[in-house]
Coordinates of C-alpha atoms and ligand atoms in Angstrom, one line a residue:
M1 CA 31.8 1.4 5.9
K2 CA 30.9 4.5 3.9
Y3 CA 28.4 4.5 1.1
D4 CA 26.5 7.1 -1.0
V5 CA 23.2 5.6 0.1
V6 CA 22.2 3.0 2.7
I7 CA 18.8 1.5 2.2
V8 CA 17.0 -0.4 5.0
G9 CA 14.7 -3.2 3.7
A10 CA 15.0 -5.4 0.7
G11 CA 11.3 -5.6 -0.2
V12 CA 10.2 -4.3 -3.6
A13 CA 10.6 -0.7 -2.6
G14 CA 14.1 -1.1 -1.2
L15 CA 15.4 -3.2 -4.1
E16 CA 13.9 -0.8 -6.7
S17 CA 15.5 2.1 -5.0
A18 CA 18.8 0.3 -4.9
I19 CA 18.6 -0.5 -8.6
V20 CA 17.8 3.1 -9.6
L21 CA 20.7 4.5 -7.5
A22 CA 23.3 1.9 -8.4
S23 CA 22.4 2.3 -12.1
K24 CA 23.5 5.9 -11.7
G25 CA 26.9 4.7 -10.4
F26 CA 26.3 5.4 -6.6
K27 CA 27.7 3.1 -4.0
V28 CA 24.7 1.5 -2.4
A29 CA 24.2 -0.9 0.6
V30 CA 20.9 -2.6 1.4
V31 CA 20.3 -3.9 4.9
E32 CA 17.8 -6.7 5.3
S33 CA 16.8 -8.7 8.3
K34 CA 16.0 -11.9 6.3
P35 CA 18.6 -14.2 4.9
A36 CA 19.2 -13.6 1.2
E37 CA 17.3 -16.7 0.0
K38 CA 14.2 -15.5 1.8
I39 CA 14.1 -12.1 0.1
G40 CA 10.7 -11.8 -1.7
D41 CA 9.0 -14.2 0.8
K42 CA 6.3 -11.7 1.7
T43 CA 2.8 -12.6 2.8
C44 CA 0.7 -11.0 0.1
G45 CA -2.3 -11.4 -2.1
D46 CA 0.2 -11.3 -5.0
A47 CA -2.2 -9.4 -7.4
I48 CA -1.1 -6.4 -9.3
G49 CA -2.3 -4.4 -12.3
I50 CA 0.2 -4.5 -15.1
H51 CA 0.0 -0.7 -15.7
H52 CA 2.2 -0.3 -12.6
F53 CA 5.2 -2.0 -14.3
E54 CA 4.5 0.0 -17.5
K55 CA 4.5 3.3 -15.6
I56 CA 8.1 2.9 -14.4
S57 CA 9.2 0.9 -17.5
L58 CA 10.1 -2.2 -15.4
E59 CA 10.3 -5.2 -17.7
I60 CA 9.6 -8.2 -15.5
P61 CA 10.5 -11.6 -16.9
S62 CA 7.7 -14.1 -17.4
K63 CA 9.2 -16.4 -14.7
V64 CA 7.9 -14.1 -12.0
I65 CA 4.3 -14.3 -13.2
D66 CA 2.2 -17.2 -11.9
Y67 CA -1.1 -16.2 -13.6
K68 CA -2.9 -13.5 -15.5
Y69 CA -6.2 -11.8 -14.8
R70 CA -8.7 -10.0 -17.1
G71 CA -9.9 -7.8 -14.2
V72 CA -11.4 -7.8 -10.8
K73 CA -14.8 -9.2 -9.9
I74 CA -16.5 -7.7 -6.9
Y75 CA -19.2 -9.8 -5.1
S76 CA -22.0 -8.6 -2.9
P77 CA -22.4 -10.1 0.6
S78 CA -25.0 -12.7 -0.6
E79 CA -22.6 -13.5 -3.5
K80 CA -25.6 -13.2 -5.8
H81 CA -24.6 -10.0 -7.4
G82 CA -21.3 -9.2 -9.0
L83 CA -19.5 -6.4 -10.8
I84 CA -16.6 -6.8 -13.2
V85 CA -13.9 -4.1 -13.2
P86 CA -11.9 -4.5 -16.3
G87 CA -8.1 -4.2 -16.4
E88 CA -5.2 -6.5 -17.0
G89 CA -3.4 -7.8 -14.0
V90 CA -1.1 -10.6 -12.9
S91 CA -0.5 -12.8 -9.9
V92 CA 3.2 -12.4 -9.2
N93 CA 5.4 -15.1 -7.7
R94 CA 6.6 -13.0 -4.8
V95 CA 9.7 -15.1 -4.0
R96 CA 10.8 -15.2 -7.7
F97 CA 10.0 -11.5 -8.1
G98 CA 12.1 -10.6 -5.0
Q99 CA 14.9 -12.8 -6.0
W100 CA 14.9 -11.3 -9.5
L101 CA 15.0 -7.8 -8.2
L102 CA 17.9 -8.9 -5.9
E103 CA 19.8 -10.3 -8.8
E104 CA 19.3 -7.1 -10.8
A105 CA 20.6 -5.1 -7.8
L106 CA 23.6 -7.3 -7.2
K107 CA 24.5 -7.1 -10.9
K108 CA 24.8 -3.4 -10.4
R109 CA 27.2 -4.0 -7.5
V110 CA 24.7 -3.2 -4.7
E111 CA 26.1 -4.6 -1.4
L112 CA 23.7 -6.7 0.6
Y113 CA 23.8 -7.0 4.4
D114 CA 21.4 -9.9 4.7
S115 CA 20.4 -11.2 8.2
Y116 CA 21.2 -7.8 9.6
V117 CA 18.7 -5.8 11.7
L118 CA 18.8 -2.0 12.0
T119 CA 19.4 -1.2 15.7
D120 CA 20.5 2.4 16.0
V121 CA 20.4 5.6 14.1
I122 CA 23.1 8.2 14.8
I123 CA 22.3 11.8 14.2
K124 CA 25.0 14.6 14.0
N125 CA 24.4 18.2 13.0
D126 CA 20.8 17.5 12.4
M127 CA 21.6 14.9 9.7
V128 CA 21.7 11.1 9.9
E129 CA 25.3 10.3 10.0
E130 CA 25.3 6.5 10.3
V131 CA 23.1 3.5 11.1
R132 CA 24.2 0.6 13.2
V133 CA 23.1 -2.8 12.0
K134 CA 23.5 -6.1 13.8
K135 CA 23.9 -9.6 12.3
V136 CA 21.7 -12.2 13.8
N137 CA 24.1 -13.8 16.4
G138 CA 26.9 -11.7 15.1
P139 CA 28.6 -8.3 15.3
V140 CA 27.3 -4.8 15.0
V141 CA 28.4 -2.9 11.9
E142 CA 28.4 0.9 11.5
L143 CA 27.3 2.1 8.1
K144 CA 27.9 5.7 7.2
A145 CA 26.3 7.3 4.1
N146 CA 25.4 10.7 2.5
A147 CA 21.8 9.6 2.3
F148 CA 19.5 6.9 3.8
I149 CA 16.3 5.4 2.6
D150 CA 13.8 3.7 4.9
A151 CA 12.1 0.9 2.9
S152 CA 11.5 -1.4 5.9
G153 CA 7.7 -1.8 5.4
A154 CA 4.6 -1.0 7.3
R155 CA 6.3 -0.9 10.7
P156 CA 9.1 1.5 9.7
A157 CA 12.5 0.7 11.4
L158 CA 14.5 3.8 10.5
R159 CA 12.1 6.8 10.5
S160 CA 10.5 5.7 13.8
K161 CA 13.9 6.3 15.4
L162 CA 14.1 9.9 14.1
P163 CA 13.3 13.0 16.2
D164 CA 9.6 13.8 16.6
T165 CA 10.4 17.2 15.3
W166 CA 11.2 15.7 11.9
P167 CA 7.8 15.5 10.1
I168 CA 9.0 12.3 8.3
S169 CA 8.5 10.5 11.7
D170 CA 4.8 11.3 11.7
K171 CA 2.7 8.7 13.6
P172 CA -0.5 7.1 12.3
F173 CA -3.7 5.9 14.0
T174 CA -4.5 2.2 14.4
T175 CA -7.5 2.5 12.0
D176 CA -5.0 3.7 9.3
F177 CA -4.2 0.0 9.0
N178 CA -5.8 -3.2 7.9
I179 CA -4.6 -6.4 9.5
A180 CA -4.7 -9.3 7.1
Y181 CA -4.3 -13.0 7.1
R182 CA -4.0 -15.3 4.0
E183 CA -3.4 -18.9 3.0
V184 CA -2.2 -20.2 -0.3
I185 CA -3.6 -23.7 -0.9
R186 CA -3.8 -26.4 -3.5
S187 CA -7.5 -26.8 -3.6
V188 CA -9.3 -30.1 -3.9
N189 CA -11.8 -28.5 -6.2
P190 CA -10.7 -26.3 -9.2
M191 CA -12.3 -22.9 -9.3
P192 CA -15.2 -22.5 -11.6
E193 CA -13.8 -21.6 -15.0
E194 CA -15.6 -18.3 -15.6
D195 CA -14.6 -16.8 -12.2
S196 CA -11.0 -18.1 -12.5
K197 CA -10.2 -15.3 -15.1
Y198 CA -10.6 -12.7 -12.4
A199 CA -9.2 -11.6 -9.0
L200 CA -12.3 -12.0 -6.8
I201 CA -13.1 -9.6 -4.1
Y202 CA -16.0 -10.3 -1.7
L203 CA -17.6 -7.4 0.2
N204 CA -18.8 -8.7 3.5
A205 CA -18.7 -6.7 6.7
E206 CA -19.3 -9.8 8.8
V207 CA -16.4 -11.9 7.4
A208 CA -14.0 -8.9 6.8
P209 CA -15.2 -5.8 8.8
G210 CA -13.5 -2.7 7.5
G211 CA -11.9 -4.6 4.6
Y212 CA -12.9 -7.5 2.2
W213 CA -12.0 -11.1 1.7
W214 CA -10.4 -12.2 -1.5
L215 CA -10.0 -15.3 -3.7
F216 CA -7.1 -14.9 -6.2
P217 CA -6.4 -17.9 -8.5
K218 CA -2.7 -18.5 -9.0
S219 CA -2.4 -21.4 -11.5
D220 CA -3.7 -22.3 -15.0
D221 CA -5.2 -25.6 -13.6
R222 CA -7.3 -23.4 -11.2
V223 CA -6.3 -25.2 -8.1
V224 CA -3.7 -23.0 -6.5
L225 CA -5.6 -20.3 -4.7
N226 CA -4.5 -17.3 -2.6
I227 CA -7.4 -16.7 -0.1
G228 CA -7.4 -14.1 2.6
L229 CA -9.0 -11.2 4.3
G230 CA -8.2 -7.9 5.8
V231 CA -10.0 -6.2 8.7
V232 CA -9.7 -2.7 10.1
W233 CA -7.2 -2.6 13.1
N234 CA -9.4 -1.4 15.9
G235 CA -8.5 -4.0 18.6
V236 CA -11.7 -5.9 18.1
Y237 CA -11.3 -8.0 15.0
N238 CA -8.9 -10.9 14.3
P239 CA -8.4 -11.8 10.6
R240 CA -7.1 -15.3 11.4
H241 CA -10.0 -16.1 13.6
N242 CA -12.4 -15.0 10.8
Y243 CA -10.5 -17.0 8.3
E244 CA -10.8 -20.1 10.4
K245 CA -14.5 -19.4 11.0
Y246 CA -15.8 -18.4 7.6
L247 CA -13.3 -19.3 4.8
K248 CA -11.4 -22.4 5.9
P249 CA -14.6 -24.6 5.9
R250 CA -15.3 -23.4 2.3
F251 CA -11.9 -24.2 0.8
R252 CA -10.5 -27.7 1.3
G253 CA -7.0 -28.4 0.1
D254 CA -3.3 -28.7 1.0
L255 CA -1.7 -25.7 2.6
I256 CA 1.2 -24.2 0.6
H257 CA 1.8 -21.1 2.7
A258 CA 0.1 -19.2 5.5
G259 CA 0.8 -15.8 7.0
G260 CA -0.4 -12.4 8.1
G261 CA 0.7 -8.8 8.0
I262 CA -0.4 -5.2 8.4
V263 CA -1.3 -2.9 5.5
P264 CA -1.3 0.9 5.7
T265 CA -4.6 1.9 4.1
R266 CA -4.4 5.7 4.3
R267 CA -3.1 8.8 2.5
P268 CA 0.7 9.0 2.1
L269 CA 3.1 10.2 4.7
P270 CA 3.1 14.1 4.6
T271 CA 6.6 14.1 3.3
L272 CA 8.8 11.3 1.8
V273 CA 12.0 13.2 2.4
W274 CA 13.5 15.1 5.3
R275 CA 17.1 16.0 6.0
N276 CA 19.2 13.3 4.3
V277 CA 16.5 10.6 4.7
G278 CA 14.0 9.3 2.1
V279 CA 11.1 6.9 2.8
V280 CA 9.5 4.6 0.3
G281 CA 6.9 1.8 0.0
D282 CA 4.8 0.7 3.0
A283 CA 7.1 2.7 5.3
A284 CA 5.7 5.8 3.5
Y285 CA 2.1 4.5 3.4
T286 CA 2.0 4.4 -0.4
V287 CA -0.6 1.6 -0.5
N288 CA -4.0 2.2 -2.2
P289 CA -6.3 2.8 0.8
V290 CA -9.3 1.1 -0.8
H291 CA -8.0 -2.1 -2.3
G292 CA -4.8 -2.4 -0.2
G293 CA -2.6 -3.1 -3.2
G294 CA 0.9 -1.7 -2.5
I295 CA 3.4 -3.5 -4.7
G296 CA 3.0 -1.1 -7.7
S297 CA 2.8 2.1 -5.7
S298 CA 5.9 1.0 -3.6
L299 CA 7.8 0.6 -6.9
E300 CA 6.6 4.0 -8.1
A301 CA 7.5 5.8 -4.9
A302 CA 10.9 4.1 -4.8
Y303 CA 11.5 5.1 -8.4
I304 CA 10.6 8.8 -7.7
V305 CA 12.3 9.2 -4.4
S306 CA 15.6 7.5 -5.3
T307 CA 15.8 9.4 -8.6
Y308 CA 15.6 12.7 -6.7
I309 CA 18.0 11.5 -4.0
G310 CA 20.4 10.6 -6.9
N311 CA 20.0 14.0 -8.4
G312 CA 20.6 15.6 -5.0
L313 CA 23.8 13.6 -4.5
E314 CA 25.0 14.6 -8.0
A315 CA 24.4 18.2 -7.2
G316 CA 26.4 18.0 -4.0
G317 CA 24.1 16.8 -1.2
V318 CA 20.6 15.8 0.0
D319 CA 18.3 17.6 2.3
E320 CA 14.5 18.3 2.1
K321 CA 15.0 21.6 0.3
K322 CA 17.2 20.1 -2.4
V323 CA 14.9 17.1 -3.1
W324 CA 11.5 18.6 -2.3
E325 CA 10.4 18.0 -5.9
A326 CA 10.3 14.2 -5.0
N327 CA 7.2 14.9 -2.9
I328 CA 5.5 17.0 -5.6
K329 CA 6.2 14.3 -8.2
Y330 CA 4.9 11.5 -5.9
M331 CA 1.7 13.4 -4.9
Q332 CA 1.0 14.0 -8.6
A333 CA 1.7 10.4 -9.6
Y334 CA -0.2 8.6 -6.8
G335 CA -0.4 10.5 -3.5
A336 CA -3.3 12.8 -4.3
K337 CA -5.4 9.9 -5.5
Q338 CA -4.5 8.0 -2.3
A339 CA -5.7 11.0 -0.3
G340 CA -9.1 11.1 -2.0
L341 CA -9.4 7.3 -1.6
D342 CA -8.6 7.6 2.1
I343 CA -11.9 9.5 2.6
L344 CA -13.7 6.9 0.4
R345 CA -12.1 4.1 2.5
M346 CA -13.5 5.6 5.8
Y347 CA -16.9 5.9 4.1
L348 CA -16.9 2.3 2.9
Q349 CA -15.8 1.1 6.3
K350 CA -19.0 2.5 7.8
L351 CA -21.3 0.7 5.3
S352 CA -23.2 -2.4 6.3
N353 CA -23.8 -5.6 4.4
D354 CA -27.3 -4.3 3.5
D355 CA -25.7 -1.2 2.0
F356 CA -23.3 -3.3 -0.1
E357 CA -26.0 -5.7 -1.2
W358 CA -28.3 -2.8 -2.2
I359 CA -25.5 -1.0 -4.2
L360 CA -24.5 -4.1 -6.1
K361 CA -28.0 -5.5 -6.6
N362 CA -29.2 -2.2 -8.0
K363 CA -26.1 -1.7 -10.1
I364 CA -25.6 1.8 -8.6
V365 CA -22.1 1.8 -10.0
D366 CA -20.8 0.0 -13.1
G367 CA -17.4 -1.6 -13.6
S368 CA -15.9 1.2 -15.7
S369 CA -16.9 3.8 -13.1
V370 CA -15.1 1.8 -10.4
Y371 CA -12.1 1.4 -12.8
D372 CA -12.1 5.2 -13.2
L373 CA -12.4 5.8 -9.5
G374 CA -9.5 3.4 -8.9
V375 CA -7.3 4.9 -11.6
K376 CA -8.0 8.6 -11.0
G377 CA -9.2 8.4 -7.4
E378 CA -11.9 10.9 -8.1
L379 CA -15.7 10.7 -8.0
G380 CA -16.0 12.6 -11.4
E381 CA -19.1 14.5 -12.5
K382 CA -20.2 11.7 -14.8
I383 CA -20.1 9.0 -12.2
L384 CA -21.7 11.3 -9.6
H385 CA -24.5 12.1 -12.0
T386 CA -25.3 8.5 -12.9
V387 CA -25.0 7.4 -9.2
S388 CA -27.2 10.2 -8.1
A389 CA -29.9 9.5 -10.7
M390 CA -29.9 5.8 -9.7
I391 CA -30.2 6.6 -6.0
K392 CA -33.0 9.1 -6.6
L393 CA -34.8 6.6 -8.7
L394 CA -34.6 4.0 -6.0
G395 CA -35.4 6.4 -3.2
K396 CA -32.5 6.5 -0.8
P397 CA -32.1 10.2 -0.2
S398 CA -29.9 9.8 2.9
L399 CA -27.4 7.9 0.8
L400 CA -27.3 10.7 -1.7
N401 CA -26.5 13.2 1.0
Q402 CA -23.8 11.1 2.5
L403 CA -22.3 10.7 -0.9
R404 CA -22.3 14.4 -1.5
I405 CA -20.6 15.1 1.8
M406 CA -18.0 12.4 1.1
R407 CA -17.3 13.8 -2.3
S408 CA -16.6 17.3 -1.0
Y409 CA -14.1 15.9 1.6
M410 CA -12.5 13.7 -1.1
N411 CA -12.1 16.7 -3.4
R412 CA -10.7 18.9 -0.6
L413 CA -8.0 16.3 0.3
I414 CA -7.1 15.7 -3.4
S415 CA -6.7 19.4 -3.9
L416 CA -4.5 19.7 -0.8
H417 CA -2.3 16.8 -2.0
S418 CA -2.0 18.2 -5.6
T419 CA -2.3 21.9 -6.4
E420 CA -2.1 23.0 -2.8
Y421 CA 0.8 20.7 -1.7
P422 CA 3.5 22.8 -0.1
K423 CA 5.9 24.3 -2.6
S424 CA 8.7 24.2 0.0
P425 CA 9.4 22.4 3.3
E426 CA 8.7 25.6 5.3
E427 CA 5.0 25.4 4.4
L428 CA 4.7 21.8 5.5
P429 CA 3.7 22.2 9.2
K430 CA 0.7 24.4 8.4
W431 CA -0.4 22.1 5.5
M432 CA -0.1 19.1 7.8
S433 CA -2.5 20.6 10.4
L434 CA -4.9 21.5 7.6
V435 CA -5.0 17.9 6.3
E436 CA -5.3 16.5 9.9
N437 CA -8.2 18.9 10.6
I438 CA -10.1 17.8 7.5
V439 CA -9.6 14.1 8.1
E440 CA -10.6 14.5 11.8
E441 CA -13.7 16.6 10.7
Y442 CA -14.8 14.0 8.2
A443 CA -14.3 11.2 10.8
R444 CA -16.5 13.2 13.3
T445 CA -19.1 13.9 10.6
I446 CA -19.6 10.2 9.8
G447 CA -19.0 8.9 13.4
F448 CA -15.8 7.2 12.5
D449 CA -13.6 6.3 15.5
R450 CA -10.0 6.6 14.4
G451 CA -8.6 4.6 17.3
Q452 CA -5.3 5.2 19.1
K453 CA -2.1 6.9 17.9
V454 CA 0.5 4.2 17.1
K455 CA 3.9 4.6 18.9
W456 CA 5.8 4.0 15.7
Ligands
FAD501 C1 -1.7 -10.1 3.6 C2 -1.3 -9.0 2.6 C3 -1.9 -9.1 1.4 C4 -1.5 -8.1 0.4 N1 -1.9 -8.3 -0.9 C5 -1.5 -7.4 -1.9 C6 -1.8 -7.6 -3.2 O1 -2.6 -8.6 -3.6 N2 -1.4 -6.7 -4.1 C7 -0.5 -5.7 -3.8 O2 -0.1 -4.9 -4.7 N3 -0.2 -5.5 -2.5 C8 -0.6 -6.3 -1.5 N4 -0.2 -6.2 -0.2 C9 0.7 -5.0 0.1 C10 2.1 -5.2 -0.4 O3 2.5 -6.5 0.0 C11 3.0 -4.2 0.2 O4 2.5 -2.9 -0.1 C12 4.4 -4.2 -0.5 O5 5.0 -5.5 -0.4 C13 5.3 -3.2 0.3 O6 6.6 -3.4 -0.1 P1 7.8 -2.7 0.7 O7 9.0 -3.0 0.0 O8 7.5 -1.3 1.1 O9 7.8 -3.5 2.1 P2 8.1 -5.0 2.5 O10 7.8 -5.9 1.4 O11 7.4 -5.2 3.8 O12 9.6 -5.0 2.7 C14 10.2 -4.5 3.9 C15 11.5 -5.2 4.1 O13 12.2 -4.6 5.2 C16 12.8 -5.6 6.1 N5 12.9 -5.0 7.4 C17 12.0 -4.6 8.2 N6 12.5 -4.2 9.4 C18 13.8 -4.3 9.2 C19 15.0 -3.9 10.1 N7 14.8 -3.4 11.3 N8 16.2 -4.2 9.7 C20 16.4 -4.7 8.4 N9 15.4 -5.1 7.6 C21 14.1 -4.8 8.0 C22 11.7 -6.7 6.0 O14 12.2 -8.0 6.4 C23 11.2 -6.7 4.6 O15 12.0 -7.5 3.7 C24 -0.6 -7.1 0.7 C25 0.0 -7.0 2.1 C26 -0.4 -8.0 3.0 C27 0.2 -7.9 4.4

């Protein structure tokens, strides 16, 4: 079969890419290992800020929203101190959201190969010529296309089969990921009314080392709850074990759904396009490194990359030179912020419960500063000034020094991913080693063990 574009993965990123490209009249196929009726069934916290939909003008129907939030409330380890970060959000019904995206894609004549797994990638003349996909208990089908998009999630199926010399196949470290486990339950006890208006995040390095645990309400009667935790992947911690130990005894109720998964909590892949291949969503590490939210940024990356691939196809072909602008646009829209937050993430992963308690108890940061940090990904002058004044007042000079060092690395990485991002693919290898050296240097400075290189 011959298509304009073959997309691997029918998560939010793959389906959004399919919709964008099919809307322009291209012949698109989506390959998905799940059966069609399971599309959207993704283990997730389900929480997303509504600004993400607004940014790409995606008008989601009300049937895909389970619940609405006024913001996020962050609790200290003792749970005595809290901080409210304002901002409207929703709890999406992931299955209905996925099924709705699928309907939209099928309406635009996207062809779905459901229950098919990508097995092989055939390269000819330094381009991907075709992919081979196999139906569960069925035949192998060869799909040719002018361009391919890897949207297969945190463990990428397509780009991991590309030559090592293609920078799009870049390999991460284990600590670039959180491993997460969550349950959705119908609780015996409704959540307290005041808290139920927020998505609750609990900082606790004992319960969720290198991550956090969450309690996200999902229903107006305050009994359907999405509870979970993420831990840094370093071969030591097990999120399911910690869930059973710390959270299960606190929340009694009937289980609706349980599951786990991995979340890339790092800066984006150095390039989202190479030869005739694009990468979007978790496969391109587009998740926010600090809070682990990736639905919105997956949609955004998909929108940008597929738009440029479409433009390339219209102009006669896709390769990294012709669609390089996709990288520049993504870095401006989200990637540079992610890069800054990657440094902050490493810093936060080194903090202890005492540090978290001290910061929240003494109100070192306020909700609007955290919001600014989340939206812009920068520790602006104003925030730094206020935070420094508070730290000085309370006498923790070592913290002040750590903060200054962290900020200078954040700024360096933001700058590399924005104004200093390569203007053309030829400059990429040099830029990649600069970025790697800075991340490695910061890790060394704070004594952060980055773990092992992952094979995929
Ligand atoms: C426990 C957990 C909690 C989370 N909580 C939140 C949250 O509250 N808010 C938020 O915004 N984000 C959250 N995230 C992150 C968010 O779920 C992801 O960032 C987002 O779903 C990524 O979408 P995607 O389309 O890139 O990948 P996916 O949704 O993973 O889709 C990839 C698709 O590719 C398919 N696939 C994989 N391999 C193959 C293959 N070889 N052949 C064919 N098909 C294949 C898969 O079946 C899947 O359908 C959470 C993640 C986890 C694991």
